[in-house]
Amino acid sequence: MDTAALLTQCDRLAALAGRRLTLGTANPAAEARARQLRDHLDGFVRPRVADIDAPLLVLILGPTGAGKSSLLNTIAGAEVSKAGVLRPTTKDAVVYASESDAQRILASGRLGAIAKDRLRLAAAPASADGVAVIDAPDIDSVERDNRELADVLVEISDLCVFVTTATRYADLVPWEVLRRVRERGLPLVVVLNRVPAEEEDRAAVVADARRLFAEAGGRGAKEATELIAIDEGDVDPSVSGLARDKARPLLDRIARLAAEADERRAVAAQALAGALRGLAPLAHSIADDLEH
């Protein structure tokens, strides 16, 4: 990877996005594409090209009430993100990271597109060095600012953990956001929450969800999306979280990433490769916008 050449190309693409953004809001969709490219370059591509070994950003994403905050609490083993019936419970980006990782991430500029009052840091132990987990606002929030913040977080992350439920996994809005996750080649893990405990119903729901996610991956998908099913009622009230034994595959993966620099580098490289592949179509769309 020629770092200098990639950074030069990033500068050219950023200039393209900047030109479109100076034209104002006559075409909101075109402006949104330019803003998306700018946020993606500044929040992910540039910093990741400059430092492939920087901490991974693992994004917890999903619709209202799916259990995103509960999952972060499970990962932390403590209530670090408020979970409850009031919607939306998460209005800011909750960043669970060790002190050294938090300092490194803030210094890198990856969170630069997010207002400081929309960031909340939750302290992780030093043993979590190398992996920061972010709880995003609802992607289908009734509040526009929350949806826009979730969109920005998609652009800056290395791995997406998409949390949905047995009754919500086919909803339209989440799939529109997942389309962008696929476009930028972001590694994806799906947590299917509140699955019926009855064996036949459980099997049917999990099979249908796997089918939909496989179809969403398209013909170019190299591997099946990892799907973790958690049954209805599998919770840990002591931390306002999900049952740790049911979330074990994800917990183990995060622990391995924290422990193994080579595994972190592989995920970062996969996310960067996907991001680079996705730059050309987005840049071409913006160039077309400038011509019309």
PDB file of C-alpha atoms in Angstrom:
ATOM      1  CA  MET A   1       0.000   0.000   0.000  1.00  0.00           C
ATOM      2  CA  ASP A   2       1.511   3.327  -1.114  1.00  0.00           C
ATOM      3  CA  THR A   3       0.452   5.542   1.771  1.00  0.00           C
ATOM      4  CA  ALA A   4       1.547   8.807   0.167  1.00  0.00           C
ATOM      5  CA  ALA A   5      -0.301   8.063  -3.085  1.00  0.00           C
ATOM      6  CA  LEU A   6      -3.477   7.083  -1.243  1.00  0.00           C
ATOM      7  CA  LEU A   7      -3.409  10.234   0.872  1.00  0.00           C
ATOM      8  CA  THR A   8      -2.916  12.329  -2.271  1.00  0.00           C
ATOM      9  CA  GLN A   9      -5.940  10.646  -3.833  1.00  0.00           C
ATOM     10  CA  CYS A  10      -7.914  11.350  -0.652  1.00  0.00           C
ATOM     11  CA  ASP A  11      -7.031  15.042  -0.994  1.00  0.00           C
ATOM     12  CA  ARG A  12      -8.346  15.078  -4.568  1.00  0.00           C
ATOM     13  CA  LEU A  13     -11.590  13.387  -3.576  1.00  0.00           C
ATOM     14  CA  ALA A  14     -12.010  15.726  -0.608  1.00  0.00           C
ATOM     15  CA  ALA A  15     -11.623  18.681  -2.976  1.00  0.00           C
ATOM     16  CA  LEU A  16     -14.344  17.180  -5.188  1.00  0.00           C
ATOM     17  CA  ALA A  17     -16.692  16.846  -2.212  1.00  0.00           C
ATOM     18  CA  GLY A  18     -15.819  20.362  -1.088  1.00  0.00           C
ATOM     19  CA  ARG A  19     -16.678  21.809  -4.503  1.00  0.00           C
ATOM     20  CA  ARG A  20     -20.116  20.191  -4.392  1.00  0.00           C
ATOM     21  CA  LEU A  21     -20.787  21.344  -0.838  1.00  0.00           C
ATOM     22  CA  THR A  22     -20.074  24.975  -1.767  1.00  0.00           C
ATOM     23  CA  LEU A  23     -22.999  24.882  -4.200  1.00  0.00           C
ATOM     24  CA  GLY A  24     -25.573  24.905  -1.406  1.00  0.00           C
ATOM     25  CA  THR A  25     -28.772  22.913  -1.002  1.00  0.00           C
ATOM     26  CA  ALA A  26     -30.441  23.148  -4.426  1.00  0.00           C
ATOM     27  CA  ASN A  27     -30.092  19.366  -4.623  1.00  0.00           C
ATOM     28  CA  PRO A  28     -30.298  17.833  -1.120  1.00  0.00           C
ATOM     29  CA  ALA A  29     -29.475  14.314  -2.340  1.00  0.00           C
ATOM     30  CA  ALA A  30     -26.332  15.524  -4.106  1.00  0.00           C
ATOM     31  CA  GLU A  31     -25.279  17.482  -1.035  1.00  0.00           C
ATOM     32  CA  ALA A  32     -25.811  14.386   1.115  1.00  0.00           C
ATOM     33  CA  ARG A  33     -23.535  12.344  -1.173  1.00  0.00           C
ATOM     34  CA  ALA A  34     -20.802  14.969  -0.965  1.00  0.00           C
ATOM     35  CA  ARG A  35     -21.112  15.155   2.813  1.00  0.00           C
ATOM     36  CA  GLN A  36     -20.971  11.362   3.016  1.00  0.00           C
ATOM     37  CA  LEU A  37     -17.747  11.282   0.988  1.00  0.00           C
ATOM     38  CA  ARG A  38     -16.202  14.043   3.094  1.00  0.00           C
ATOM     39  CA  ASP A  39     -17.098  12.325   6.373  1.00  0.00           C
ATOM     40  CA  HIS A  40     -15.850   8.970   5.089  1.00  0.00           C
ATOM     41  CA  LEU A  41     -12.509  10.384   3.964  1.00  0.00           C
ATOM     42  CA  ASP A  42     -11.908  12.452   7.102  1.00  0.00           C
ATOM     43  CA  GLY A  43     -13.313   9.994   9.618  1.00  0.00           C
ATOM     44  CA  PHE A  44     -12.033   6.721   8.215  1.00  0.00           C
ATOM     45  CA  VAL A  45      -9.962   6.521   5.040  1.00  0.00           C
ATOM     46  CA  ARG A  46      -7.293   9.124   5.812  1.00  0.00           C
ATOM     47  CA  PRO A  47      -6.683   8.117   9.439  1.00  0.00           C
ATOM     48  CA  ARG A  48      -6.792   4.395   8.641  1.00  0.00           C
ATOM     49  CA  VAL A  49      -4.374   4.772   5.712  1.00  0.00           C
ATOM     50  CA  ALA A  50      -2.061   6.779   7.967  1.00  0.00           C
ATOM     51  CA  ASP A  51      -2.191   4.217  10.799  1.00  0.00           C
ATOM     52  CA  ILE A  52      -3.400   0.696  10.044  1.00  0.00           C
ATOM     53  CA  ASP A  53      -2.671  -0.269  13.668  1.00  0.00           C
ATOM     54  CA  ALA A  54      -4.840   2.430  15.257  1.00  0.00           C
ATOM     55  CA  PRO A  55      -7.606   1.144  17.571  1.00  0.00           C
ATOM     56  CA  LEU A  56     -10.538  -0.539  15.849  1.00  0.00           C
ATOM     57  CA  LEU A  57     -13.897   1.189  16.046  1.00  0.00           C
ATOM     58  CA  VAL A  58     -16.658  -1.390  16.458  1.00  0.00           C
ATOM     59  CA  LEU A  59     -20.066   0.182  15.837  1.00  0.00           C
ATOM     60  CA  ILE A  60     -23.259  -1.121  17.446  1.00  0.00           C
ATOM     61  CA  LEU A  61     -26.013  -0.122  15.030  1.00  0.00           C
ATOM     62  CA  GLY A  62     -29.706  -0.858  14.724  1.00  0.00           C
ATOM     63  CA  PRO A  63     -33.311   0.315  14.973  1.00  0.00           C
ATOM     64  CA  THR A  64     -35.221   1.645  17.957  1.00  0.00           C
ATOM     65  CA  GLY A  65     -35.570  -0.729  20.889  1.00  0.00           C
ATOM     66  CA  ALA A  66     -33.484  -3.546  19.402  1.00  0.00           C
ATOM     67  CA  GLY A  67     -31.131  -3.821  22.380  1.00  0.00           C
ATOM     68  CA  LYS A  68     -28.049  -1.899  21.230  1.00  0.00           C
ATOM     69  CA  SER A  69     -27.376  -0.291  24.597  1.00  0.00           C
ATOM     70  CA  SER A  70     -28.047  -3.595  26.342  1.00  0.00           C
ATOM     71  CA  LEU A  71     -25.424  -5.218  24.130  1.00  0.00           C
ATOM     72  CA  LEU A  72     -22.832  -2.556  24.950  1.00  0.00           C
ATOM     73  CA  ASN A  73     -23.553  -3.082  28.652  1.00  0.00           C
ATOM     74  CA  THR A  74     -23.015  -6.811  28.125  1.00  0.00           C
ATOM     75  CA  ILE A  75     -19.670  -6.164  26.435  1.00  0.00           C
ATOM     76  CA  ALA A  76     -18.623  -3.816  29.243  1.00  0.00           C
ATOM     77  CA  GLY A  77     -19.967  -5.995  32.043  1.00  0.00           C
ATOM     78  CA  ALA A  78     -21.472  -2.842  33.530  1.00  0.00           C
ATOM     79  CA  GLU A  79     -24.209  -0.327  32.764  1.00  0.00           C
ATOM     80  CA  VAL A  80     -22.285   2.175  30.645  1.00  0.00           C
ATOM     81  CA  SER A  81     -25.129   3.017  28.244  1.00  0.00           C
ATOM     82  CA  LYS A  82     -28.662   3.684  29.423  1.00  0.00           C
ATOM     83  CA  ALA A  83     -31.148   1.011  28.378  1.00  0.00           C
ATOM     84  CA  GLY A  84     -34.889   1.198  28.942  1.00  0.00           C
ATOM     85  CA  VAL A  85     -38.373   1.667  27.520  1.00  0.00           C
ATOM     86  CA  LEU A  86     -38.031   5.432  26.914  1.00  0.00           C
ATOM     87  CA  ARG A  87     -37.209   6.051  23.228  1.00  0.00           C
ATOM     88  CA  PRO A  88     -34.718   7.028  22.105  1.00  0.00           C
ATOM     89  CA  THR A  89     -32.532   5.952  25.020  1.00  0.00           C
ATOM     90  CA  THR A  90     -29.281   6.656  23.151  1.00  0.00           C
ATOM     91  CA  LYS A  91     -29.087  10.189  21.746  1.00  0.00           C
ATOM     92  CA  ASP A  92     -25.303  10.534  21.659  1.00  0.00           C
ATOM     93  CA  ALA A  93     -22.412   8.350  20.557  1.00  0.00           C
ATOM     94  CA  VAL A  94     -21.322   6.350  23.605  1.00  0.00           C
ATOM     95  CA  VAL A  95     -17.661   5.389  23.106  1.00  0.00           C
ATOM     96  CA  TYR A  96     -16.481   2.529  25.318  1.00  0.00           C
ATOM     97  CA  ALA A  97     -12.692   2.626  25.185  1.00  0.00           C
ATOM     98  CA  SER A  98      -9.615   2.478  27.372  1.00  0.00           C
ATOM     99  CA  GLU A  99      -8.102   5.815  28.340  1.00  0.00           C
ATOM    100  CA  SER A 100      -5.146   5.433  25.989  1.00  0.00           C
ATOM    101  CA  ASP A 101      -7.354   4.363  23.078  1.00  0.00           C
ATOM    102  CA  ALA A 102      -9.783   7.229  23.688  1.00  0.00           C
ATOM    103  CA  GLN A 103      -6.930   9.736  23.573  1.00  0.00           C
ATOM    104  CA  ARG A 104      -5.541   8.159  20.421  1.00  0.00           C
ATOM    105  CA  ILE A 105      -8.919   8.116  18.658  1.00  0.00           C
ATOM    106  CA  LEU A 106      -9.679  11.727  19.558  1.00  0.00           C
ATOM    107  CA  ALA A 107      -6.223  12.842  18.386  1.00  0.00           C
ATOM    108  CA  SER A 108      -6.651  11.023  15.060  1.00  0.00           C
ATOM    109  CA  GLY A 109      -9.611  13.155  14.017  1.00  0.00           C
ATOM    110  CA  ARG A 110     -11.857  10.159  13.362  1.00  0.00           C
ATOM    111  CA  LEU A 111     -14.559  11.667  15.545  1.00  0.00           C
ATOM    112  CA  GLY A 112     -14.009  15.161  14.172  1.00  0.00           C
ATOM    113  CA  ALA A 113     -17.355  15.293  12.353  1.00  0.00           C
ATOM    114  CA  ILE A 114     -19.212  14.709  15.626  1.00  0.00           C
ATOM    115  CA  ALA A 115     -19.963  17.635  17.927  1.00  0.00           C
ATOM    116  CA  LYS A 116     -18.276  17.274  21.305  1.00  0.00           C
ATOM    117  CA  ASP A 117     -21.604  17.496  23.099  1.00  0.00           C
ATOM    118  CA  ARG A 118     -22.791  14.424  21.131  1.00  0.00           C
ATOM    119  CA  LEU A 119     -19.895  12.253  22.374  1.00  0.00           C
ATOM    120  CA  ARG A 120     -19.862  10.425  25.682  1.00  0.00           C
ATOM    121  CA  LEU A 121     -16.811   8.452  26.771  1.00  0.00           C
ATOM    122  CA  ALA A 122     -17.229   5.346  28.939  1.00  0.00           C
ATOM    123  CA  ALA A 123     -14.022   4.022  30.475  1.00  0.00           C
ATOM    124  CA  ALA A 124     -12.884   0.516  29.534  1.00  0.00           C
ATOM    125  CA  PRO A 125     -10.037  -1.330  31.271  1.00  0.00           C
ATOM    126  CA  ALA A 126      -6.532  -1.311  29.798  1.00  0.00           C
ATOM    127  CA  SER A 127      -7.089  -4.950  28.799  1.00  0.00           C
ATOM    128  CA  ALA A 128      -9.501  -3.643  26.140  1.00  0.00           C
ATOM    129  CA  ASP A 129      -6.723  -1.670  24.420  1.00  0.00           C
ATOM    130  CA  GLY A 130      -6.980  -1.883  20.650  1.00  0.00           C
ATOM    131  CA  VAL A 131     -10.778  -2.053  20.380  1.00  0.00           C
ATOM    132  CA  ALA A 132     -13.283   0.727  21.063  1.00  0.00           C
ATOM    133  CA  VAL A 133     -17.012  -0.026  20.927  1.00  0.00           C
ATOM    134  CA  ILE A 134     -19.520   2.688  20.013  1.00  0.00           C
ATOM    135  CA  ASP A 135     -23.245   2.616  20.802  1.00  0.00           C
ATOM    136  CA  ALA A 136     -24.996   4.609  18.060  1.00  0.00           C
ATOM    137  CA  PRO A 137     -28.361   6.385  18.183  1.00  0.00           C
ATOM    138  CA  ASP A 138     -31.279   4.623  16.492  1.00  0.00           C
ATOM    139  CA  ILE A 139     -31.029   4.540  12.704  1.00  0.00           C
ATOM    140  CA  ASP A 140     -34.825   4.993  12.519  1.00  0.00           C
ATOM    141  CA  SER A 141     -35.050   7.628  15.245  1.00  0.00           C
ATOM    142  CA  VAL A 142     -37.840  10.190  15.012  1.00  0.00           C
ATOM    143  CA  GLU A 143     -35.146  12.797  15.668  1.00  0.00           C
ATOM    144  CA  ARG A 144     -33.214  13.753  12.530  1.00  0.00           C
ATOM    145  CA  ASP A 145     -30.040  14.665  14.439  1.00  0.00           C
ATOM    146  CA  ASN A 146     -29.900  11.136  15.857  1.00  0.00           C
ATOM    147  CA  ARG A 147     -30.244   9.546  12.419  1.00  0.00           C
ATOM    148  CA  GLU A 148     -27.557  11.813  10.985  1.00  0.00           C
ATOM    149  CA  LEU A 149     -25.181  10.954  13.832  1.00  0.00           C
ATOM    150  CA  ALA A 150     -25.720   7.246  13.194  1.00  0.00           C
ATOM    151  CA  ASP A 151     -24.957   7.841   9.501  1.00  0.00           C
ATOM    152  CA  VAL A 152     -21.663   9.559  10.373  1.00  0.00           C
ATOM    153  CA  LEU A 153     -20.696   6.669  12.651  1.00  0.00           C
ATOM    154  CA  VAL A 154     -21.207   4.212   9.774  1.00  0.00           C
ATOM    155  CA  GLU A 155     -18.642   6.201   7.777  1.00  0.00           C
ATOM    156  CA  ILE A 156     -15.898   6.074  10.448  1.00  0.00           C
ATOM    157  CA  SER A 157     -16.127   2.502  11.752  1.00  0.00           C
ATOM    158  CA  ASP A 158     -14.058  -0.637  11.120  1.00  0.00           C
ATOM    159  CA  LEU A 159     -16.660  -3.273  11.997  1.00  0.00           C
ATOM    160  CA  CYS A 160     -20.445  -3.077  12.305  1.00  0.00           C
ATOM    161  CA  VAL A 161     -22.494  -5.073  14.800  1.00  0.00           C
ATOM    162  CA  PHE A 162     -26.067  -4.740  13.573  1.00  0.00           C
ATOM    163  CA  VAL A 163     -28.634  -5.415  16.305  1.00  0.00           C
ATOM    164  CA  THR A 164     -32.225  -6.168  15.357  1.00  0.00           C
ATOM    165  CA  THR A 165     -35.071  -8.319  16.660  1.00  0.00           C
ATOM    166  CA  ALA A 166     -37.180 -11.241  15.539  1.00  0.00           C
ATOM    167  CA  THR A 167     -39.996  -8.818  14.699  1.00  0.00           C
ATOM    168  CA  ARG A 168     -37.888  -6.011  13.154  1.00  0.00           C
ATOM    169  CA  TYR A 169     -35.221  -7.619  10.986  1.00  0.00           C
ATOM    170  CA  ALA A 170     -37.177  -7.153   7.733  1.00  0.00           C
ATOM    171  CA  ASP A 171     -38.066  -3.471   8.311  1.00  0.00           C
ATOM    172  CA  LEU A 172     -37.238  -1.176   5.382  1.00  0.00           C
ATOM    173  CA  VAL A 173     -35.274   1.641   7.063  1.00  0.00           C
ATOM    174  CA  PRO A 174     -32.559  -0.571   8.612  1.00  0.00           C
ATOM    175  CA  TRP A 175     -31.977  -2.220   5.239  1.00  0.00           C
ATOM    176  CA  GLU A 176     -31.412   1.183   3.639  1.00  0.00           C
ATOM    177  CA  VAL A 177     -28.648   1.845   6.183  1.00  0.00           C
ATOM    178  CA  LEU A 178     -27.255  -1.659   5.723  1.00  0.00           C
ATOM    179  CA  ARG A 179     -26.996  -0.938   2.001  1.00  0.00           C
ATOM    180  CA  ARG A 180     -24.439   1.754   2.852  1.00  0.00           C
ATOM    181  CA  VAL A 181     -22.640  -0.667   5.189  1.00  0.00           C
ATOM    182  CA  ARG A 182     -22.344  -3.044   2.229  1.00  0.00           C
ATOM    183  CA  GLU A 183     -21.328  -0.279  -0.198  1.00  0.00           C
ATOM    184  CA  ARG A 184     -18.332   0.660   1.892  1.00  0.00           C
ATOM    185  CA  GLY A 185     -17.365  -2.971   2.497  1.00  0.00           C
ATOM    186  CA  LEU A 186     -17.703  -2.779   6.262  1.00  0.00           C
ATOM    187  CA  PRO A 187     -17.273  -6.155   8.017  1.00  0.00           C
ATOM    188  CA  LEU A 188     -20.648  -7.094   9.516  1.00  0.00           C
ATOM    189  CA  VAL A 189     -21.917  -9.176  12.436  1.00  0.00           C
ATOM    190  CA  VAL A 190     -25.678  -9.480  13.030  1.00  0.00           C
ATOM    191  CA  VAL A 191     -27.190  -9.927  16.496  1.00  0.00           C
ATOM    192  CA  LEU A 192     -30.790 -11.147  16.223  1.00  0.00           C
ATOM    193  CA  ASN A 193     -32.381 -10.338  19.577  1.00  0.00           C
ATOM    194  CA  ARG A 194     -35.629 -11.527  21.209  1.00  0.00           C
ATOM    195  CA  VAL A 195     -35.881 -14.699  19.149  1.00  0.00           C
ATOM    196  CA  PRO A 196     -38.776 -17.035  20.132  1.00  0.00           C
ATOM    197  CA  ALA A 197     -37.578 -19.698  22.542  1.00  0.00           C
ATOM    198  CA  GLU A 198     -39.823 -22.400  21.063  1.00  0.00           C
ATOM    199  CA  GLU A 199     -37.541 -24.512  18.874  1.00  0.00           C
ATOM    200  CA  GLU A 200     -39.617 -24.599  15.692  1.00  0.00           C
ATOM    201  CA  ASP A 201     -40.371 -20.858  15.740  1.00  0.00           C
ATOM    202  CA  ARG A 202     -36.746 -20.083  16.566  1.00  0.00           C
ATOM    203  CA  ALA A 203     -35.459 -22.148  13.659  1.00  0.00           C
ATOM    204  CA  ALA A 204     -37.873 -20.492  11.226  1.00  0.00           C
ATOM    205  CA  VAL A 205     -36.967 -16.939  12.292  1.00  0.00           C
ATOM    206  CA  VAL A 206     -33.216 -17.575  12.239  1.00  0.00           C
ATOM    207  CA  ALA A 207     -33.395 -19.293   8.844  1.00  0.00           C
ATOM    208  CA  ASP A 208     -35.401 -16.442   7.317  1.00  0.00           C
ATOM    209  CA  ALA A 209     -33.062 -13.813   8.760  1.00  0.00           C
ATOM    210  CA  ARG A 210     -30.021 -15.677   7.413  1.00  0.00           C
ATOM    211  CA  ARG A 211     -31.677 -15.816   3.992  1.00  0.00           C
ATOM    212  CA  LEU A 212     -32.360 -12.079   3.922  1.00  0.00           C
ATOM    213  CA  PHE A 213     -28.858 -11.142   5.024  1.00  0.00           C
ATOM    214  CA  ALA A 214     -27.342 -13.568   2.522  1.00  0.00           C
ATOM    215  CA  GLU A 215     -29.405 -12.047  -0.283  1.00  0.00           C
ATOM    216  CA  ALA A 216     -28.441  -8.545   0.855  1.00  0.00           C
ATOM    217  CA  GLY A 217     -24.797  -9.518   0.583  1.00  0.00           C
ATOM    218  CA  GLY A 218     -25.170  -9.899  -3.174  1.00  0.00           C
ATOM    219  CA  ARG A 219     -23.272 -12.112  -5.519  1.00  0.00           C
ATOM    220  CA  GLY A 220     -19.995 -10.458  -4.609  1.00  0.00           C
ATOM    221  CA  ALA A 221     -20.160 -11.468  -0.956  1.00  0.00           C
ATOM    222  CA  LYS A 222     -17.185 -13.677  -0.182  1.00  0.00           C
ATOM    223  CA  GLU A 223     -18.487 -15.132   3.044  1.00  0.00           C
ATOM    224  CA  ALA A 224     -21.746 -15.534   4.924  1.00  0.00           C
ATOM    225  CA  THR A 225     -22.669 -12.864   7.452  1.00  0.00           C
ATOM    226  CA  GLU A 226     -22.101 -14.033  11.017  1.00  0.00           C
ATOM    227  CA  LEU A 227     -25.450 -14.148  12.843  1.00  0.00           C
ATOM    228  CA  ILE A 228     -25.824 -14.493  16.612  1.00  0.00           C
ATOM    229  CA  ALA A 229     -29.334 -15.311  17.892  1.00  0.00           C
ATOM    230  CA  ILE A 230     -30.388 -14.343  21.421  1.00  0.00           C
ATOM    231  CA  ASP A 231     -33.683 -15.650  22.773  1.00  0.00           C
ATOM    232  CA  GLU A 232     -36.482 -13.577  24.238  1.00  0.00           C
ATOM    233  CA  GLY A 233     -35.848 -13.141  27.961  1.00  0.00           C
ATOM    234  CA  ASP A 234     -32.102 -13.867  27.812  1.00  0.00           C
ATOM    235  CA  VAL A 235     -31.091 -10.815  29.824  1.00  0.00           C
ATOM    236  CA  ASP A 236     -28.768  -9.834  32.650  1.00  0.00           C
ATOM    237  CA  PRO A 237     -30.643  -7.316  34.839  1.00  0.00           C
ATOM    238  CA  SER A 238     -27.546  -6.659  36.956  1.00  0.00           C
ATOM    239  CA  VAL A 239     -25.986  -4.638  34.118  1.00  0.00           C
ATOM    240  CA  SER A 240     -29.136  -3.824  32.100  1.00  0.00           C
ATOM    241  CA  GLY A 241     -27.690  -6.117  29.468  1.00  0.00           C
ATOM    242  CA  LEU A 242     -28.160  -9.346  27.581  1.00  0.00           C
ATOM    243  CA  ALA A 243     -27.183 -12.754  28.915  1.00  0.00           C
ATOM    244  CA  ARG A 244     -23.398 -13.054  28.534  1.00  0.00           C
ATOM    245  CA  ASP A 245     -23.468 -16.736  27.620  1.00  0.00           C
ATOM    246  CA  LYS A 246     -25.815 -16.019  24.692  1.00  0.00           C
ATOM    247  CA  ALA A 247     -23.647 -13.146  23.444  1.00  0.00           C
ATOM    248  CA  ARG A 248     -20.484 -15.201  23.960  1.00  0.00           C
ATOM    249  CA  PRO A 249     -19.509 -15.496  20.251  1.00  0.00           C
ATOM    250  CA  LEU A 250     -19.365 -11.706  19.949  1.00  0.00           C
ATOM    251  CA  LEU A 251     -17.684 -11.231  23.328  1.00  0.00           C
ATOM    252  CA  ASP A 252     -15.029 -13.778  22.388  1.00  0.00           C
ATOM    253  CA  ARG A 253     -14.420 -12.092  19.045  1.00  0.00           C
ATOM    254  CA  ILE A 254     -13.928  -8.691  20.660  1.00  0.00           C
ATOM    255  CA  ALA A 255     -11.616 -10.221  23.266  1.00  0.00           C
ATOM    256  CA  ARG A 256      -9.530 -11.854  20.522  1.00  0.00           C
ATOM    257  CA  LEU A 257      -9.283  -8.583  18.653  1.00  0.00           C
ATOM    258  CA  ALA A 258      -8.113  -6.820  21.811  1.00  0.00           C
ATOM    259  CA  ALA A 259      -5.523  -9.524  22.472  1.00  0.00           C
ATOM    260  CA  GLU A 260      -4.189 -10.096  18.949  1.00  0.00           C
ATOM    261  CA  ALA A 261      -2.660  -7.227  16.975  1.00  0.00           C
ATOM    262  CA  ASP A 262      -2.557  -9.332  13.807  1.00  0.00           C
ATOM    263  CA  GLU A 263      -6.314  -9.975  13.985  1.00  0.00           C
ATOM    264  CA  ARG A 264      -6.997  -6.269  14.520  1.00  0.00           C
ATOM    265  CA  ARG A 265      -4.809  -5.417  11.565  1.00  0.00           C
ATOM    266  CA  ALA A 266      -6.656  -7.938   9.385  1.00  0.00           C
ATOM    267  CA  VAL A 267     -10.050  -6.414  10.245  1.00  0.00           C
ATOM    268  CA  ALA A 268      -8.721  -2.885   9.704  1.00  0.00           C
ATOM    269  CA  ALA A 269      -7.243  -3.898   6.350  1.00  0.00           C
ATOM    270  CA  GLN A 270     -10.519  -5.550   5.300  1.00  0.00           C
ATOM    271  CA  ALA A 271     -12.497  -2.436   6.224  1.00  0.00           C
ATOM    272  CA  LEU A 272     -10.009  -0.183   4.434  1.00  0.00           C
ATOM    273  CA  ALA A 273     -10.017  -2.327   1.294  1.00  0.00           C
ATOM    274  CA  GLY A 274     -13.810  -2.203   1.206  1.00  0.00           C
ATOM    275  CA  ALA A 275     -13.762   1.546   1.770  1.00  0.00           C
ATOM    276  CA  LEU A 276     -11.311   2.099  -1.081  1.00  0.00           C
ATOM    277  CA  ARG A 277     -13.443  -0.007  -3.437  1.00  0.00           C
ATOM    278  CA  GLY A 278     -16.477   2.067  -2.524  1.00  0.00           C
ATOM    279  CA  LEU A 279     -14.841   5.444  -3.166  1.00  0.00           C
ATOM    280  CA  ALA A 280     -14.990   5.343  -6.966  1.00  0.00           C
ATOM    281  CA  PRO A 281     -18.791   4.899  -7.353  1.00  0.00           C
ATOM    282  CA  LEU A 282     -19.453   7.639  -4.804  1.00  0.00           C
ATOM    283  CA  ALA A 283     -16.932   9.997  -6.421  1.00  0.00           C
ATOM    284  CA  HIS A 284     -18.406   9.342  -9.874  1.00  0.00           C
ATOM    285  CA  SER A 285     -21.888  10.180  -8.581  1.00  0.00           C
ATOM    286  CA  ILE A 286     -20.616  13.460  -7.142  1.00  0.00           C
ATOM    287  CA  ALA A 287     -18.792  14.297 -10.375  1.00  0.00           C
ATOM    288  CA  ASP A 288     -22.061  13.713 -12.251  1.00  0.00           C
ATOM    289  CA  ASP A 289     -23.844  15.973  -9.760  1.00  0.00           C
ATOM    290  CA  LEU A 290     -21.361  18.754 -10.545  1.00  0.00           C
ATOM    291  CA  GLU A 291     -22.005  18.432 -14.276  1.00  0.00           C
ATOM    292  CA  HIS A 292     -25.787  18.695 -13.995  1.00  0.00           C
TER     293      HIS A 292
END
